[in-house]
Amino acid sequence: MQVLSDIGGRAAALVDRAAAGWLSRTGSGEAVAERELAILRRLVFLSSAALVAAPAGLSFVTSPAVALPAGVATVCAAFLFSAVGSIALARQGAAAATVAAAPAEDFFLETSAGLVLFLDPQGSVTTAGGRDCREFLAWMRDPKGRGFIEQVHVSDRILFLQALDGLRQGEESASVDLRLDRPCVFRDLRQFAHLRMDMTARRDQDGELLAVVAQLRDVSVEQQLRMEARSRADDAESANDAKSRFLAAVSHELRTPLNAILGFSDILLGEYFGKFDNERQREYVTLVRESGAHLLSVVNTMLDMSKIEAGRYELLLEPFDIGASIRSCEAMLSLQAKGKGVTLTSRIQRGLDEVVADQRAVQQILINLVGNAVKFTDAGGAVTVDAAVRDGILQISVSDTGIGIPADRLATLGQPFMQVQNDYTRHYEGTGLGLSLVKGLVALHGGHFAIASVPGEGTIITISIAADGSGADAAHAAKDGAATDFPPRLKAAATNVAGLEEGLFDGRAQAKIA
């Protein structure tokens, strides 16, 4: 069996050498020659079997002396006719495929937008075309027959080589933005042309890279827009930093004389150095004291805002009784509410334990929210403060039956120096800093700020922070890896109270019941 196998292998090798020599003289291509060689190999083996079968069959109808040469001649003639016919058909099919492929590539080169280049695996240009080919070649050096990398700006050549190497490693496509040097002979006098190069690999049956089809499009306008947007963002950031520094500087400069004004006003009101001659003097000193205290409160708020925006506001986390803080805020603002004829109440969850947060910051949040609610609620209205812990989250809700907020103004609410009413129609004092500060302090605790309102019926503001202080740590870690968003955007905004999430307090109902 082994002897027969060796004989068959040697015979096949001999046939291949003979057929390859004959096909090479016919001028066929390498890929076509492989197909034709396979055809001849099959015909040779079939003819070998026929050389035995044909004479044997003819010997039944004629003498062996006639059957042998007749059978051999018949088989040889059949072999020649079959070989010539099969090879002719194979070459005709290959030529037809080539003719069909050529117009397709030509059509692609003529109609594709931009500049289309065919590159070899080393990055040299073999063919150039495209709908805008003439416009590109008007300022480019002739790319044919040279490496495309010569056209690319030195700083971007590594990007082109990385993309080409990725295609060699098996990637099917790549896209890269490149700058091409161009002579300054055009009206725009641009030194570089910014192009986006989309590259697609063409592979053989074995997956080897044969060529790269690259389509280049001019993205100079897009690049210019990106540069302008980046410049404007840098300018805005610079202006924001300058504003923060200005606020910090002005706040510090104002606090020193304000402390003196408040201190001497207290001394005068205490009549330590003599009695007032009349009540008008006491009234004026009292107004000076109240105005100084109000201005100092505004300055402190501005200073806190600048610290939050600059990322320098440090939280002091400690356990404290949130119920006591709410009652303290209620006592502090009850006189103001009583003077306006507004009912101020609080409802605290029974058995509410201590929470971990910055007590001073939480106190500021409460004072600002309750103070705003009282300020924007007319006589006969109600303001309610609710507090509860649910699933480890402290929820504080301040609801009122005041003027409410239009739906189209909810998005701007909480921006610094922004109030619901404009300068011509507003009837309430204030700087518009309260909610902005509240949102910043809530964000530092890693909490959420939600607001819902109906004009003429009331407003409810709900803040949610982790009761164990873990939200502040997460917010600090996130701040280290990303820019501070100040004032923080609303996590959820609803146009009416019915749109609140499940579990939040209904501001109108709670306040009216109170």
Coordinates of C-alpha atoms in Angstrom, one line a residue:
M1 CA 0.0 0.0 0.0
Q2 CA 2.8 2.4 0.9
V3 CA 4.5 1.6 -2.5
L4 CA 1.3 2.4 -4.4
S5 CA 1.0 5.7 -2.4
D6 CA 4.6 6.7 -3.2
I7 CA 4.0 5.9 -6.9
G8 CA 0.8 8.0 -6.9
G9 CA 2.6 10.9 -5.2
R10 CA 5.4 10.9 -7.7
A11 CA 3.0 10.7 -10.6
A12 CA 1.0 13.6 -9.3
A13 CA 4.2 15.7 -8.9
L14 CA 5.3 14.8 -12.4
V15 CA 1.9 15.9 -13.7
D16 CA 2.0 19.1 -11.8
R17 CA 5.5 20.0 -13.1
A18 CA 4.5 19.3 -16.7
A19 CA 1.2 21.2 -16.5
A20 CA 2.8 24.1 -14.7
G21 CA 5.4 24.4 -17.4
W22 CA 2.8 24.4 -20.1
L23 CA 0.5 26.9 -18.4
S24 CA 3.4 29.3 -17.7
R25 CA 4.0 29.5 -21.4
T26 CA 0.4 30.5 -22.0
G27 CA 0.8 33.7 -19.9
S28 CA -1.9 33.1 -17.3
G29 CA -1.8 34.8 -13.9
E30 CA -0.8 33.1 -10.7
A31 CA -4.3 32.9 -9.3
V32 CA -5.7 31.7 -12.7
A33 CA -2.9 29.2 -13.1
E34 CA -3.8 27.6 -9.8
R35 CA -7.3 27.0 -10.9
E36 CA -6.2 25.7 -14.3
L37 CA -3.6 23.4 -12.7
A38 CA -6.4 21.8 -10.6
I39 CA -8.5 21.3 -13.7
L40 CA -5.6 19.6 -15.6
R41 CA -4.8 17.4 -12.5
R42 CA -8.4 16.1 -12.4
L43 CA -8.4 15.5 -16.2
V44 CA -5.0 13.6 -16.0
F45 CA -6.3 11.2 -13.4
L46 CA -9.5 10.6 -15.2
S47 CA -7.6 10.0 -18.5
S48 CA -5.3 7.6 -16.7
A49 CA -8.3 5.5 -15.7
A50 CA -9.7 5.8 -19.2
L51 CA -6.5 4.6 -20.8
V52 CA -7.2 1.2 -19.2
A53 CA -10.9 1.2 -19.5
A54 CA -11.2 2.3 -23.2
P55 CA -9.0 -0.4 -24.8
A56 CA -10.5 -3.0 -22.6
G57 CA -14.0 -2.0 -23.7
L58 CA -13.0 -1.9 -27.4
S59 CA -11.4 -5.4 -27.2
F60 CA -14.9 -6.9 -26.8
V61 CA -15.9 -5.6 -30.3
T62 CA -12.6 -5.8 -32.2
S63 CA -9.2 -7.4 -32.0
P64 CA -6.7 -6.3 -29.3
A65 CA -4.3 -5.1 -32.0
V66 CA -6.9 -2.5 -33.1
A67 CA -8.5 -1.9 -29.7
L68 CA -5.3 -0.7 -28.0
P69 CA -4.3 2.1 -30.4
A70 CA -7.8 3.1 -31.0
G71 CA -8.6 3.3 -27.3
V72 CA -5.4 5.3 -26.5
A73 CA -6.0 7.7 -29.4
T74 CA -9.6 8.3 -28.3
V75 CA -8.6 9.0 -24.7
C76 CA -5.8 11.4 -25.7
A77 CA -8.1 13.3 -28.0
A78 CA -10.8 13.5 -25.3
F79 CA -8.2 14.7 -22.9
L80 CA -6.9 17.5 -25.2
F81 CA -10.4 18.7 -26.1
S82 CA -11.5 18.6 -22.4
A83 CA -8.3 20.4 -21.2
V84 CA -8.5 23.2 -23.9
G85 CA -12.2 23.7 -23.4
S86 CA -12.1 23.8 -19.6
I87 CA -9.1 26.2 -19.5
A88 CA -10.8 28.4 -22.1
L89 CA -14.0 28.6 -20.0
A90 CA -12.0 29.3 -16.8
R91 CA -10.1 32.1 -18.4
Q92 CA -13.3 33.5 -19.9
G93 CA -15.0 33.5 -16.5
A94 CA -12.0 35.2 -14.9
A95 CA -11.9 37.8 -17.6
A96 CA -15.6 38.5 -17.2
A97 CA -15.1 38.9 -13.4
T98 CA -12.2 41.3 -14.0
V99 CA -14.2 43.3 -16.5
A100 CA -17.1 43.5 -14.1
A101 CA -14.9 44.4 -11.1
A102 CA -13.0 47.1 -13.1
P103 CA -16.1 49.3 -13.8
A104 CA -17.2 48.9 -10.2
E105 CA -13.9 50.2 -8.9
D106 CA -13.9 53.0 -11.5
F107 CA -17.4 54.0 -10.5
F108 CA -16.4 54.0 -6.8
L109 CA -13.4 56.2 -7.6
E110 CA -15.5 58.6 -9.7
T111 CA -18.5 59.1 -7.4
S112 CA -17.1 58.8 -3.8
A113 CA -17.0 62.1 -1.9
G114 CA -13.6 63.6 -1.1
L115 CA -10.3 62.1 -2.1
V116 CA -10.1 58.3 -2.5
L117 CA -6.7 56.5 -2.3
F118 CA -5.8 52.9 -2.8
L119 CA -2.8 52.1 -0.6
D120 CA -0.6 49.0 -0.5
P121 CA 0.1 47.3 2.9
Q122 CA 3.2 49.6 3.3
G123 CA 1.1 52.8 2.9
S124 CA 2.2 53.7 -0.6
V125 CA -0.4 55.2 -2.9
T126 CA -1.2 53.0 -5.9
T127 CA -4.4 54.7 -7.2
A128 CA -6.0 58.1 -6.6
G129 CA -9.5 59.2 -7.4
G130 CA -12.7 60.6 -5.8
R131 CA -15.2 63.2 -6.7
D132 CA -13.1 66.0 -5.3
C133 CA -9.8 64.6 -6.5
R134 CA -8.9 67.6 -8.5
E135 CA -9.4 70.1 -5.7
F136 CA -7.1 68.0 -3.4
L137 CA -4.4 67.5 -6.0
A138 CA -4.4 71.2 -6.8
W139 CA -2.4 71.8 -3.6
M140 CA -1.1 68.3 -2.7
R141 CA 2.0 66.7 -4.2
D142 CA 1.2 63.9 -6.6
P143 CA 0.6 61.0 -4.2
K144 CA 0.9 58.2 -6.7
G145 CA 3.9 55.9 -6.3
R146 CA 5.0 57.4 -3.0
G147 CA 4.2 56.8 0.7
F148 CA 1.2 58.8 1.8
I149 CA 3.0 59.5 5.1
E150 CA 5.1 62.1 3.2
Q151 CA 2.0 64.3 2.9
V152 CA 1.1 64.1 6.6
H153 CA 2.3 66.7 9.1
V154 CA 5.2 65.4 11.2
S155 CA 3.2 65.6 14.5
D156 CA 0.4 63.4 13.0
R157 CA 2.4 60.7 11.3
I158 CA 2.4 58.5 14.3
L159 CA -1.4 58.5 14.2
F160 CA -1.4 57.4 10.5
L161 CA 1.1 54.6 11.2
Q162 CA -0.9 53.4 14.2
A163 CA -4.0 53.2 12.1
L164 CA -2.2 51.4 9.3
D165 CA -0.6 48.9 11.7
G166 CA -4.0 48.2 13.2
L167 CA -5.3 47.1 9.7
R168 CA -2.2 44.9 9.3
Q169 CA -3.0 43.3 12.7
G170 CA -6.5 42.3 11.6
E171 CA -8.7 45.3 12.1
E172 CA -11.2 45.9 9.3
S173 CA -11.4 49.7 9.5
A174 CA -9.8 52.7 11.1
S175 CA -10.5 56.4 11.2
V176 CA -8.0 59.2 12.0
D177 CA -7.8 63.0 11.8
L178 CA -4.7 64.3 10.1
R179 CA -3.1 67.5 9.2
L180 CA -1.6 67.9 5.7
D181 CA 0.9 70.6 4.9
R182 CA -0.2 72.9 2.2
P183 CA 1.5 75.7 0.4
C184 CA 0.2 79.2 1.4
V185 CA -0.9 80.1 -2.1
F186 CA -4.6 80.2 -1.4
R187 CA -6.8 83.1 -0.2
D188 CA -7.4 81.6 3.2
L189 CA -3.6 81.3 3.8
R190 CA -4.2 78.2 6.0
Q191 CA -0.9 76.3 6.7
F192 CA -2.6 73.0 7.3
A193 CA -5.6 71.1 5.8
H194 CA -7.5 69.2 8.5
L195 CA -8.6 65.9 6.9
R196 CA -10.5 62.9 8.3
M197 CA -9.2 59.7 6.8
D198 CA -11.5 56.6 6.9
M199 CA -9.5 53.5 6.1
T200 CA -10.9 50.1 5.1
A201 CA -8.9 46.9 4.6
R202 CA -9.1 44.6 1.6
R203 CA -7.9 41.1 2.3
D204 CA -7.4 37.9 0.3
Q205 CA -9.0 34.5 1.1
D206 CA -6.3 33.8 3.8
G207 CA -7.0 37.1 5.5
E208 CA -3.8 38.8 4.4
L209 CA -3.9 42.5 3.8
L210 CA -3.9 43.2 0.1
A211 CA -4.7 46.9 0.0
V212 CA -6.2 49.7 2.0
V213 CA -9.0 51.9 0.6
A214 CA -8.8 55.4 2.2
Q215 CA -11.4 58.1 1.9
L216 CA -10.3 61.6 2.9
R217 CA -12.7 64.5 3.6
D218 CA -11.9 68.1 4.5
V219 CA -13.0 68.8 8.1
S220 CA -11.2 72.2 8.5
V221 CA -14.5 73.9 9.2
E222 CA -15.4 71.5 11.9
Q223 CA -11.9 71.9 13.4
Q224 CA -12.3 75.6 13.4
L225 CA -15.6 75.4 15.2
R226 CA -14.1 73.1 17.8
M227 CA -11.2 75.5 18.3
E228 CA -13.6 78.4 18.7
A229 CA -15.8 76.4 21.1
R230 CA -12.7 75.4 23.1
S231 CA -11.6 79.0 23.2
R232 CA -15.0 80.2 24.4
A233 CA -15.1 77.5 27.1
D234 CA -11.6 78.6 28.3
D235 CA -12.7 82.3 28.3
A236 CA -15.8 81.3 30.3
E237 CA -13.8 79.3 32.7
S238 CA -11.4 82.2 33.1
A239 CA -14.2 84.7 33.7
N240 CA -15.8 82.3 36.2
D241 CA -12.5 82.0 38.1
A242 CA -12.1 85.8 38.1
K243 CA -15.6 86.2 39.4
S244 CA -14.9 83.7 42.2
R245 CA -11.7 85.5 43.1
F246 CA -13.6 88.8 43.0
L247 CA -16.4 87.5 45.3
A248 CA -13.8 86.1 47.8
A249 CA -11.8 89.3 47.8
V250 CA -14.8 91.6 48.1
S251 CA -16.4 89.4 50.8
H252 CA -13.2 89.5 52.9
E253 CA -12.8 93.3 52.4
L254 CA -16.5 94.0 53.5
R255 CA -16.6 91.8 56.5
T256 CA -14.0 93.9 58.5
P257 CA -15.9 97.2 58.4
L258 CA -19.2 95.4 58.8
N259 CA -18.0 93.8 62.0
A260 CA -17.0 97.3 63.2
I261 CA -20.4 98.7 62.3
L262 CA -22.2 95.9 64.1
G263 CA -20.0 96.1 67.1
F264 CA -20.4 99.9 67.6
S265 CA -24.1 99.7 66.8
D266 CA -24.5 97.2 69.6
I267 CA -22.5 99.5 72.0
L268 CA -24.7 102.4 71.1
L269 CA -27.9 100.4 71.5
G270 CA -26.7 99.2 74.9
E271 CA -26.2 102.9 75.9
Y272 CA -22.9 102.1 77.6
F273 CA -21.6 105.6 77.1
G274 CA -24.8 107.6 77.6
K275 CA -28.5 107.6 77.0
F276 CA -30.2 108.6 73.8
D277 CA -31.7 112.1 73.8
N278 CA -34.7 110.9 71.8
E279 CA -36.2 107.8 70.3
R280 CA -35.4 108.9 66.8
Q281 CA -31.7 108.3 67.6
R282 CA -32.4 104.8 68.8
E283 CA -34.5 104.1 65.7
Y284 CA -31.7 105.2 63.4
V285 CA -29.1 103.1 65.3
T286 CA -31.4 100.1 65.1
L287 CA -31.7 100.6 61.4
V288 CA -28.0 100.8 61.0
R289 CA -27.6 97.5 63.1
E290 CA -30.3 95.7 61.0
S291 CA -28.8 96.9 57.7
G292 CA -25.3 95.9 58.7
A293 CA -26.5 92.4 59.8
H294 CA -28.4 91.9 56.6
L295 CA -25.3 93.0 54.5
L296 CA -23.1 90.7 56.6
S297 CA -25.5 87.8 55.9
V298 CA -25.3 88.5 52.2
V299 CA -21.5 88.7 52.3
N300 CA -21.2 85.5 54.2
T301 CA -23.5 83.8 51.7
M302 CA -21.4 85.1 48.8
L303 CA -18.2 83.9 50.5
D304 CA -19.7 80.4 51.0
M305 CA -20.7 80.3 47.4
S306 CA -17.3 81.3 46.2
K307 CA -15.8 78.5 48.4
I308 CA -18.2 75.9 47.1
E309 CA -17.5 76.9 43.5
A310 CA -13.7 76.9 44.0
G311 CA -14.0 73.5 45.8
R312 CA -12.6 74.9 49.0
Y313 CA -15.6 74.5 51.2
E314 CA -14.7 71.9 53.8
L315 CA -17.5 69.9 55.5
L316 CA -17.2 69.0 59.1
L317 CA -19.2 65.8 59.5
E318 CA -20.5 65.0 63.0
P319 CA -23.5 63.3 64.5
F320 CA -26.2 65.7 65.7
D321 CA -29.9 65.8 66.5
I322 CA -31.6 66.9 63.3
G323 CA -34.9 67.4 65.2
A324 CA -33.2 70.0 67.4
S325 CA -31.8 71.8 64.4
I326 CA -35.3 72.0 62.8
R327 CA -36.8 73.3 66.1
S328 CA -34.1 75.9 66.4
C329 CA -34.8 77.1 62.8
E330 CA -38.5 77.2 63.6
A331 CA -37.9 79.3 66.7
M332 CA -35.5 81.6 64.8
L333 CA -38.0 82.4 62.1
S334 CA -41.3 82.1 64.0
L335 CA -41.3 85.8 64.8
Q336 CA -40.9 86.7 61.1
A337 CA -43.7 84.3 60.2
K338 CA -46.0 85.6 62.9
G339 CA -45.4 89.1 61.7
K340 CA -46.6 88.2 58.2
G341 CA -49.5 86.2 59.5
V342 CA -48.1 82.9 58.3
T343 CA -48.4 79.6 60.2
L344 CA -45.0 77.9 60.6
T345 CA -45.0 74.3 61.9
S346 CA -42.7 71.3 61.8
R347 CA -43.3 67.5 61.8
I348 CA -40.4 65.2 62.7
Q349 CA -40.6 61.5 62.3
R350 CA -41.1 59.8 65.7
G351 CA -37.9 58.3 67.0
L352 CA -35.7 60.0 64.5
D353 CA -32.1 59.3 65.5
E354 CA -29.0 61.4 65.0
V355 CA -27.7 61.9 61.5
V356 CA -24.1 62.5 60.4
A357 CA -23.6 65.7 58.4
D358 CA -22.2 69.2 58.6
Q359 CA -24.5 70.7 61.2
R360 CA -23.7 74.3 60.2
A361 CA -24.4 73.5 56.5
V362 CA -27.7 71.8 57.4
Q363 CA -28.7 74.7 59.5
Q364 CA -28.0 77.1 56.6
I365 CA -30.1 74.9 54.3
L366 CA -33.0 75.0 56.7
I367 CA -32.8 78.7 57.3
N368 CA -32.7 79.5 53.6
L369 CA -35.5 77.2 52.6
V370 CA -37.8 78.1 55.5
G371 CA -36.9 81.8 55.1
N372 CA -37.8 81.7 51.4
A373 CA -41.0 79.9 52.1
V374 CA -42.1 82.5 54.7
K375 CA -41.1 85.4 52.4
F376 CA -43.1 84.2 49.5
T377 CA -46.2 83.2 51.4
D378 CA -48.9 85.8 52.0
A379 CA -50.9 86.3 55.2
G380 CA -53.1 83.3 56.1
G381 CA -50.8 80.8 54.5
A382 CA -48.8 78.0 56.0
V383 CA -45.3 76.7 55.9
T384 CA -44.5 73.2 57.0
V385 CA -41.1 71.5 57.6
D386 CA -41.2 67.6 57.4
A387 CA -38.2 65.4 58.3
A388 CA -37.9 61.6 58.1
V389 CA -35.3 58.9 57.4
R390 CA -36.2 56.2 54.8
D391 CA -33.9 53.5 53.9
G392 CA -30.9 55.3 55.3
I393 CA -31.8 58.6 53.5
L394 CA -32.7 61.7 55.4
Q395 CA -35.5 63.6 53.6
I396 CA -36.3 67.2 54.6
S397 CA -39.3 68.8 52.9
V398 CA -40.2 72.4 53.1
S399 CA -43.7 73.1 51.7
D400 CA -45.7 76.3 51.5
T401 CA -49.0 77.8 50.2
G402 CA -47.3 80.8 48.7
I403 CA -47.1 82.4 45.2
G404 CA -45.7 79.3 43.5
I405 CA -43.3 79.2 40.6
P406 CA -44.2 79.1 36.8
A407 CA -43.1 76.0 35.1
D408 CA -40.9 77.9 32.6
R409 CA -38.9 79.4 35.5
L410 CA -38.1 76.2 37.3
A411 CA -35.0 75.5 35.1
T412 CA -33.4 78.8 36.1
L413 CA -34.3 78.6 39.8
G414 CA -31.3 78.2 41.9
Q415 CA -28.9 80.1 39.7
P416 CA -26.9 82.8 41.6
F417 CA -28.6 86.2 41.7
M418 CA -31.7 84.7 39.9
Q419 CA -35.2 85.3 41.3
V420 CA -38.5 84.1 39.9
Q421 CA -39.8 87.6 39.3
N422 CA -37.9 90.2 37.3
D423 CA -36.5 93.5 38.4
Y424 CA -39.7 95.4 37.4
T425 CA -42.4 93.1 38.8
R426 CA -40.9 91.6 41.9
H427 CA -42.2 92.7 45.3
Y428 CA -40.0 90.7 47.5
E429 CA -36.5 91.5 48.8
G430 CA -33.6 89.2 48.3
T431 CA -30.4 88.6 46.2
G432 CA -31.4 85.3 44.7
L433 CA -28.5 83.5 46.5
G434 CA -30.4 81.4 48.9
L435 CA -31.4 78.4 46.7
S436 CA -28.1 78.5 45.0
L437 CA -26.3 78.1 48.3
V438 CA -28.7 75.3 49.3
K439 CA -28.1 73.4 46.1
G440 CA -24.3 73.7 46.5
L441 CA -24.4 72.5 50.2
V442 CA -26.7 69.6 49.2
A443 CA -24.3 68.6 46.4
L444 CA -21.4 68.6 48.8
H445 CA -23.2 66.1 50.9
G446 CA -23.8 63.9 47.8
G447 CA -27.5 64.5 48.1
H448 CA -30.4 65.3 45.7
F449 CA -32.5 68.5 45.3
A450 CA -36.0 68.3 44.0
I451 CA -38.6 71.1 43.5
A452 CA -42.2 71.1 42.4
S453 CA -44.6 74.0 42.3
V454 CA -48.0 75.2 41.0
P455 CA -48.4 79.0 40.5
G456 CA -50.8 80.5 43.0
E457 CA -51.0 77.3 45.1
G458 CA -47.6 76.6 46.6
T459 CA -44.2 75.1 46.4
I460 CA -42.4 72.0 47.8
I461 CA -38.7 71.6 48.0
T462 CA -37.2 68.3 49.1
I463 CA -33.6 67.5 49.8
S464 CA -32.3 64.0 50.4
I465 CA -28.9 63.2 51.9
A466 CA -27.4 60.0 53.3
A467 CA -28.1 59.9 57.0
D468 CA -24.7 58.3 57.8
G469 CA -22.7 60.9 56.0
S470 CA -21.5 58.4 53.3
G471 CA -22.8 60.7 50.5
A472 CA -20.3 63.4 51.3
D473 CA -17.4 61.0 50.9
A474 CA -18.7 59.8 47.5
A475 CA -19.2 63.4 46.4
H476 CA -15.7 64.3 47.4
A477 CA -14.3 61.3 45.5
A478 CA -16.3 62.3 42.4
K479 CA -15.1 65.9 42.7
D480 CA -11.5 64.8 42.6
G481 CA -12.1 63.1 39.2
A482 CA -14.4 65.7 37.6
A483 CA -15.0 69.4 37.4
T484 CA -17.4 71.0 40.0
D485 CA -20.8 71.7 38.5
F486 CA -22.0 74.9 40.3
P487 CA -24.7 75.5 40.9
P488 CA -25.5 71.8 40.7
R489 CA -28.3 71.0 38.3
L490 CA -31.7 70.0 39.5
K491 CA -31.8 66.2 39.9
A492 CA -35.5 66.1 39.2
A493 CA -37.9 68.9 38.3
A494 CA -41.6 68.6 38.1
T495 CA -44.1 71.1 36.8
N496 CA -46.7 70.3 39.5
V497 CA -46.9 68.7 42.8
A498 CA -48.5 65.5 41.4
G499 CA -45.3 64.9 39.5
L500 CA -43.2 64.2 42.7
E501 CA -41.6 60.8 43.1
E502 CA -43.3 58.3 45.4
G503 CA -42.5 58.8 49.0
L504 CA -42.0 62.6 48.8
F505 CA -44.3 65.0 50.7
D506 CA -47.2 66.7 49.0
G507 CA -46.4 70.4 49.6
R508 CA -49.9 71.8 49.2
A509 CA -51.7 69.2 51.2
Q510 CA -49.2 69.1 54.0
A511 CA -49.0 72.9 54.3
K512 CA -52.7 73.4 54.2
I513 CA -53.4 70.7 56.8
A514 CA -50.9 72.4 59.1

